[in-house]
C-alpha atoms as a printed R data frame, in Angstrom:
    type eleno elety resid chain resno       x       y       z
1   ATOM     1    CA   UNK     A     1   0.147  53.244 -33.269
2   ATOM     2    CA   UNK     A     2  -1.533  52.606 -29.971
3   ATOM     3    CA   UNK     A     3  -4.714  51.023 -31.500
4   ATOM     4    CA   UNK     A     4  -2.567  48.624 -33.561
5   ATOM     5    CA   UNK     A     5  -0.781  47.421 -30.447
6   ATOM     6    CA   UNK     A     6  -4.071  46.738 -28.616
7   ATOM     7    CA   UNK     A     7  -5.433  44.982 -31.695
8   ATOM     8    CA   UNK     A     8  -2.255  42.830 -31.911
9   ATOM     9    CA   UNK     A     9  -2.477  41.833 -28.229
10  ATOM    10    CA   UNK     A    10  -6.191  41.045 -28.341
11  ATOM    11    CA   UNK     A    11  -6.246  39.354 -31.762
12  ATOM    12    CA   UNK     A    12  -2.958  37.420 -31.712
13  ATOM    13    CA   UNK     A    13  -1.491  37.049 -28.239
14  ATOM    14    CA   UNK     A    14  -4.680  36.525 -26.234
15  ATOM    15    CA   UNK     A    15  -5.752  33.356 -28.138
16  ATOM    16    CA   UNK     A    16  -2.213  31.974 -27.836
17  ATOM    17    CA   UNK     A    17  -2.132  32.637 -24.094
18  ATOM    18    CA   UNK     A    18  -5.602  31.106 -23.598
19  ATOM    19    CA   UNK     A    19  -4.677  28.020 -25.631
20  ATOM    20    CA   UNK     A    20  -1.560  27.570 -23.479
21  ATOM    21    CA   UNK     A    21  -3.591  27.906 -20.285
22  ATOM    22    CA   UNK     A    22  -6.109  25.303 -21.510
23  ATOM    23    CA   UNK     A    23  -3.314  22.849 -22.392
24  ATOM    24    CA   UNK     A    24  -1.754  23.274 -18.946
25  ATOM    25    CA   UNK     A    25  -5.125  22.708 -17.249
26  ATOM    26    CA   UNK     A    26  -5.788  19.569 -19.319
27  ATOM    27    CA   UNK     A    27  -2.319  18.208 -18.618
28  ATOM    28    CA   UNK     A    28  -2.846  18.689 -14.887
29  ATOM    29    CA   UNK     A    29  -6.288  17.063 -14.965
30  ATOM    30    CA   UNK     A    30  -5.208  14.057 -17.058
31  ATOM    31    CA   UNK     A    31  -4.143  10.932 -15.173
32  ATOM    32    CA   UNK     A    32  -0.383  10.441 -15.105
33  ATOM    33    CA   UNK     A    33  -0.415   6.870 -16.371
34  ATOM    34    CA   UNK     A    34  -1.293   3.625 -14.617
35  ATOM    35    CA   UNK     A    35  -1.031   3.441 -10.838
36  ATOM    36    CA   UNK     A    36   1.952   1.467  -9.590
37  ATOM    37    CA   UNK     A    37   0.979  -1.559  -7.530
38  ATOM    38    CA   UNK     A    38   2.596  -4.415  -5.642
39  ATOM    39    CA   UNK     A    39   1.382  -7.832  -4.467
40  ATOM    40    CA   UNK     A    40   1.639  -9.097  -0.899
41  ATOM    41    CA   UNK     A    41   0.762 -12.562   0.390
42  ATOM    42    CA   UNK     A    42  -0.920 -13.594   3.592
43  ATOM    43    CA   UNK     A    43  -3.067 -16.302   5.117
44  ATOM    44    CA   UNK     A    44  -6.764 -15.490   5.532
45  ATOM    45    CA   UNK     A    45  -7.859 -15.875   9.163
46  ATOM    46    CA   UNK     A    46 -11.427 -14.581   8.885
47  ATOM    47    CA   UNK     A    47 -13.670 -12.244   6.946
48  ATOM    48    CA   UNK     A    48 -16.470  -9.999   8.239
49  ATOM    49    CA   UNK     A    49 -18.951  -9.527   5.388
50  ATOM    50    CA   UNK     A    50 -20.967  -6.758   7.043
51  ATOM    51    CA   UNK     A    51 -17.926  -4.689   8.075
52  ATOM    52    CA   UNK     A    52 -16.043  -5.526   4.844
53  ATOM    53    CA   UNK     A    53 -12.889  -6.291   6.808
54  ATOM    54    CA   UNK     A    54 -10.536  -9.236   6.631
55  ATOM    55    CA   UNK     A    55  -8.251 -10.587   9.277
56  ATOM    56    CA   UNK     A    56  -5.019 -11.900   7.808
57  ATOM    57    CA   UNK     A    57  -1.754 -13.359   9.043
58  ATOM    58    CA   UNK     A    58   1.529 -12.488   7.348
59  ATOM    59    CA   UNK     A    59   5.170 -13.365   7.795
60  ATOM    60    CA   UNK     A    60   7.622 -10.883   9.289
61  ATOM    61    CA   UNK     A    61  11.406 -10.868   9.132
62  ATOM    62    CA   UNK     A    62  13.491 -12.045  12.059
63  ATOM    63    CA   UNK     A    63  14.456  -8.426  12.825
64  ATOM    64    CA   UNK     A    64  10.780  -7.369  13.049
65  ATOM    65    CA   UNK     A    65   9.923 -10.340  15.274
66  ATOM    66    CA   UNK     A    66  12.276  -8.877  17.898
67  ATOM    67    CA   UNK     A    67  10.115  -5.787  18.453
68  ATOM    68    CA   UNK     A    68   6.574  -7.082  17.894
69  ATOM    69    CA   UNK     A    69   5.872  -6.808  21.625
70  ATOM    70    CA   UNK     A    70   5.720  -3.003  21.448
71  ATOM    71    CA   UNK     A    71   2.383  -3.039  19.564
72  ATOM    72    CA   UNK     A    72  -1.009  -3.440  21.218
73  ATOM    73    CA   UNK     A    73  -4.246  -4.949  19.834
74  ATOM    74    CA   UNK     A    74  -6.386  -2.313  18.118
75  ATOM    75    CA   UNK     A    75  -3.403  -0.058  17.403
76  ATOM    76    CA   UNK     A    76  -3.247   1.565  13.968
77  ATOM    77    CA   UNK     A    77   0.058   0.613  12.325
78  ATOM    78    CA   UNK     A    78   1.800   0.727   8.964
79  ATOM    79    CA   UNK     A    79   3.330  -2.428   7.490
80  ATOM    80    CA   UNK     A    80   6.291  -2.130   5.135
81  ATOM    81    CA   UNK     A    81   6.780  -5.178   2.907
82  ATOM    82    CA   UNK     A    82  10.105  -6.464   1.595
83  ATOM    83    CA   UNK     A    83  10.454  -5.358  -2.022
84  ATOM    84    CA   UNK     A    84  11.336  -7.814  -4.772
85  ATOM    85    CA   UNK     A    85  13.158  -5.988  -7.541
86  ATOM    86    CA   UNK     A    86  12.447  -8.795 -10.015
87  ATOM    87    CA   UNK     A    87   8.658  -8.517  -9.899
88  ATOM    88    CA   UNK     A    88   5.624  -6.997  -8.204
89  ATOM    89    CA   UNK     A    89   5.476  -9.646  -5.451
90  ATOM    90    CA   UNK     A    90   6.846  -8.790  -2.026
91  ATOM    91    CA   UNK     A    91   8.464 -10.798   0.715
92  ATOM    92    CA   UNK     A    92   7.684 -10.742   4.435
93  ATOM    93    CA   UNK     A    93   6.987  -7.571   6.408
94  ATOM    94    CA   UNK     A    94  10.367  -5.896   6.953
95  ATOM    95    CA   UNK     A    95   9.297  -2.966   9.123
96  ATOM    96    CA   UNK     A    96   6.328  -1.931  11.270
97  ATOM    97    CA   UNK     A    97   5.654   1.527  12.644
98  ATOM    98    CA   UNK     A    98   2.832   3.338  14.403
99  ATOM    99    CA   UNK     A    99   0.592   4.840  11.720
100 ATOM   100    CA   UNK     A   100   0.809   8.415  13.028
101 ATOM   101    CA   UNK     A   101   4.622   8.289  13.107
102 ATOM   102    CA   UNK     A   102   4.754   7.213   9.447
103 ATOM   103    CA   UNK     A   103   2.235   9.853   8.389
104 ATOM   104    CA   UNK     A   104   4.120  12.445  10.432
105 ATOM   105    CA   UNK     A   105   7.175  11.620   8.306
106 ATOM   106    CA   UNK     A   106   5.068  12.212   5.149
107 ATOM   107    CA   UNK     A   107   5.445   8.608   4.032
108 ATOM   108    CA   UNK     A   108   2.400   7.635   1.967
109 ATOM   109    CA   UNK     A   109   4.033   5.796  -0.912
110 ATOM   110    CA   UNK     A   110   6.018   2.593  -1.171
111 ATOM   111    CA   UNK     A   111   5.478  -1.023  -0.202
112 ATOM   112    CA   UNK     A   112   3.290   0.121   2.673
113 ATOM   113    CA   UNK     A   113  -0.091  -0.852   4.070
114 ATOM   114    CA   UNK     A   114  -2.088   0.827   6.857
115 ATOM   115    CA   UNK     A   115  -3.791  -1.799   9.050
116 ATOM   116    CA   UNK     A   116  -5.058  -2.490  12.558
117 ATOM   117    CA   UNK     A   117  -2.732  -4.597  14.700
118 ATOM   118    CA   UNK     A   118  -4.445  -7.612  16.284
119 ATOM   119    CA   UNK     A   119  -1.740 -10.018  17.454
120 ATOM   120    CA   UNK     A   120   1.771 -11.270  16.828
121 ATOM   121    CA   UNK     A   121   3.753 -14.434  17.348
122 ATOM   122    CA   UNK     A   122   7.454 -13.623  17.620
123 ATOM   123    CA   UNK     A   123   8.472 -17.304  17.690
124 ATOM   124    CA   UNK     A   124   6.548 -18.092  14.498
125 ATOM   125    CA   UNK     A   125   7.491 -14.665  13.041
126 ATOM   126    CA   UNK     A   126   3.925 -13.716  12.097
127 ATOM   127    CA   UNK     A   127   1.640 -10.748  12.559
128 ATOM   128    CA   UNK     A   128  -2.161 -10.864  12.516
129 ATOM   129    CA   UNK     A   129  -3.905  -7.701  11.339
130 ATOM   130    CA   UNK     A   130  -7.238  -6.373  10.114
131 ATOM   131    CA   UNK     A   131  -7.739  -4.433   6.872
132 ATOM   132    CA   UNK     A   132 -10.750  -2.995   5.065
133 ATOM   133    CA   UNK     A   133 -11.454  -4.586   1.692
134 ATOM   134    CA   UNK     A   134 -13.115  -3.114  -1.400
135 ATOM   135    CA   UNK     A   135 -16.733  -4.022  -2.158
136 ATOM   136    CA   UNK     A   136 -15.781  -5.944  -5.310
137 ATOM   137    CA   UNK     A   137 -13.561  -8.300  -3.245
138 ATOM   138    CA   UNK     A   138 -16.344  -9.314  -0.848
139 ATOM   139    CA   UNK     A   139 -17.513 -12.253  -2.961
140 ATOM   140    CA   UNK     A   140 -13.974 -13.560  -3.422
141 ATOM   141    CA   UNK     A   141 -13.193 -13.386   0.304
142 ATOM   142    CA   UNK     A   142 -16.502 -14.923   1.333
143 ATOM   143    CA   UNK     A   143 -15.582 -18.014  -0.704
144 ATOM   144    CA   UNK     A   144 -12.100 -18.430   0.789
145 ATOM   145    CA   UNK     A   145 -11.694 -20.865   3.671
146 ATOM   146    CA   UNK     A   146  -9.634 -19.708   6.672
147 ATOM   147    CA   UNK     A   147  -6.036 -20.892   6.417
148 ATOM   148    CA   UNK     A   148  -5.825 -20.372   2.652
149 ATOM   149    CA   UNK     A   149  -3.190 -18.137   1.099
150 ATOM   150    CA   UNK     A   150  -4.267 -14.957  -0.655
151 ATOM   151    CA   UNK     A   151  -2.434 -12.630  -3.029
152 ATOM   152    CA   UNK     A   152  -3.438  -9.003  -2.573
153 ATOM   153    CA   UNK     A   153  -2.718  -6.285  -5.117
154 ATOM   154    CA   UNK     A   154  -2.259  -2.893  -3.498
155 ATOM   155    CA   UNK     A   155  -1.424   0.565  -4.883
156 ATOM   156    CA   UNK     A   156   2.012   1.912  -3.976
157 ATOM   157    CA   UNK     A   157   0.321   5.115  -2.796
158 ATOM   158    CA   UNK     A   158  -1.637   4.800   0.459
159 ATOM   159    CA   UNK     A   159  -3.005   8.283   1.171
160 ATOM   160    CA   UNK     A   160  -5.607   7.397   3.824
161 ATOM   161    CA   UNK     A   161  -5.912   5.566   7.144
162 ATOM   162    CA   UNK     A   162  -7.575   2.534   5.585
163 ATOM   163    CA   UNK     A   163  -5.744   0.267   3.197
164 ATOM   164    CA   UNK     A   164  -6.329   0.850  -0.494
165 ATOM   165    CA   UNK     A   165  -6.648  -2.612  -2.044
166 ATOM   166    CA   UNK     A   166  -7.077  -3.213  -5.761
167 ATOM   167    CA   UNK     A   167  -7.802  -6.960  -5.844
168 ATOM   168    CA   UNK     A   168  -7.630 -10.172  -3.829
169 ATOM   169    CA   UNK     A   169  -6.964 -13.542  -5.439
170 ATOM   170    CA   UNK     A   170  -6.218 -17.112  -4.463
171 ATOM   171    CA   UNK     A   171  -2.740 -17.892  -5.825
172 ATOM   172    CA   UNK     A   172  -2.455 -20.796  -8.251
173 ATOM   173    CA   UNK     A   173   0.682 -22.084  -6.583
174 ATOM   174    CA   UNK     A   174   0.355 -24.207  -3.481
175 ATOM   175    CA   UNK     A   175   3.160 -22.464  -1.577
176 ATOM   176    CA   UNK     A   176   2.373 -21.410   1.975
177 ATOM   177    CA   UNK     A   177   2.079 -17.671   2.629
178 ATOM   178    CA   UNK     A   178   3.988 -17.976   5.891
179 ATOM   179    CA   UNK     A   179   7.620 -19.083   6.252
180 ATOM   180    CA   UNK     A   180   8.591 -22.273   7.996
181 ATOM   181    CA   UNK     A   181  10.096 -21.664  11.414
182 ATOM   182    CA   UNK     A   182  13.495 -22.936  10.198
183 ATOM   183    CA   UNK     A   183  13.751 -20.231   7.530
184 ATOM   184    CA   UNK     A   184  15.735 -17.111   8.351
185 ATOM   185    CA   UNK     A   185  15.495 -13.675   6.858
186 ATOM   186    CA   UNK     A   186  18.371 -11.229   6.889
187 ATOM   187    CA   UNK     A   187  16.304  -8.110   6.257
188 ATOM   188    CA   UNK     A   188  17.109  -5.106   8.418
189 ATOM   189    CA   UNK     A   189  14.641  -3.149  10.460
190 ATOM   190    CA   UNK     A   190  15.572   0.311   9.227
191 ATOM   191    CA   UNK     A   191  12.612   2.557   8.447
192 ATOM   192    CA   UNK     A   192  11.809   3.212   4.802
193 ATOM   193    CA   UNK     A   193  12.761   6.494   3.207
194 ATOM   194    CA   UNK     A   194  10.098   8.805   1.882
195 ATOM   195    CA   UNK     A   195   9.906   8.710  -1.900
């Protein structure tokens, strides 16, 4: 009776267990569908071809404009864009935090973008920042004149210190990327929740 049991385990159960283990390994290795992305708009200020970095200016909400003075040039920060539930495009920056504070809270997913702070204009409600761009966007950025609006597609997940950017385009519409000074935004300045 003992040899039959060993034969049953080795001939029947072992292949079933191995097949299950292979399916689990393949399921874990397979990509979990397309990456979620969002689109943010800004005005191109300059582009450094050799460093593959762009300097851009983006709108911030009125609430954010009130605390822009706490950031210093060269500081690593995280921008949080205003979500638009009707599409992938975002509104102005609704929250800014020191990069290390956001990472310390385990926030690496959402309408976020890690950048280097360069300057801010609270009266105009704008922030100027530097971000690394992918190699395939170099040609596009080199052809864009300063002052033009750009639409940047970015993954929702930002796992590293440098911004992950999928693509950069010149929008077809002729709308400005920055709000007029008479516009007001009612967005709050509460920090985003980890997802």
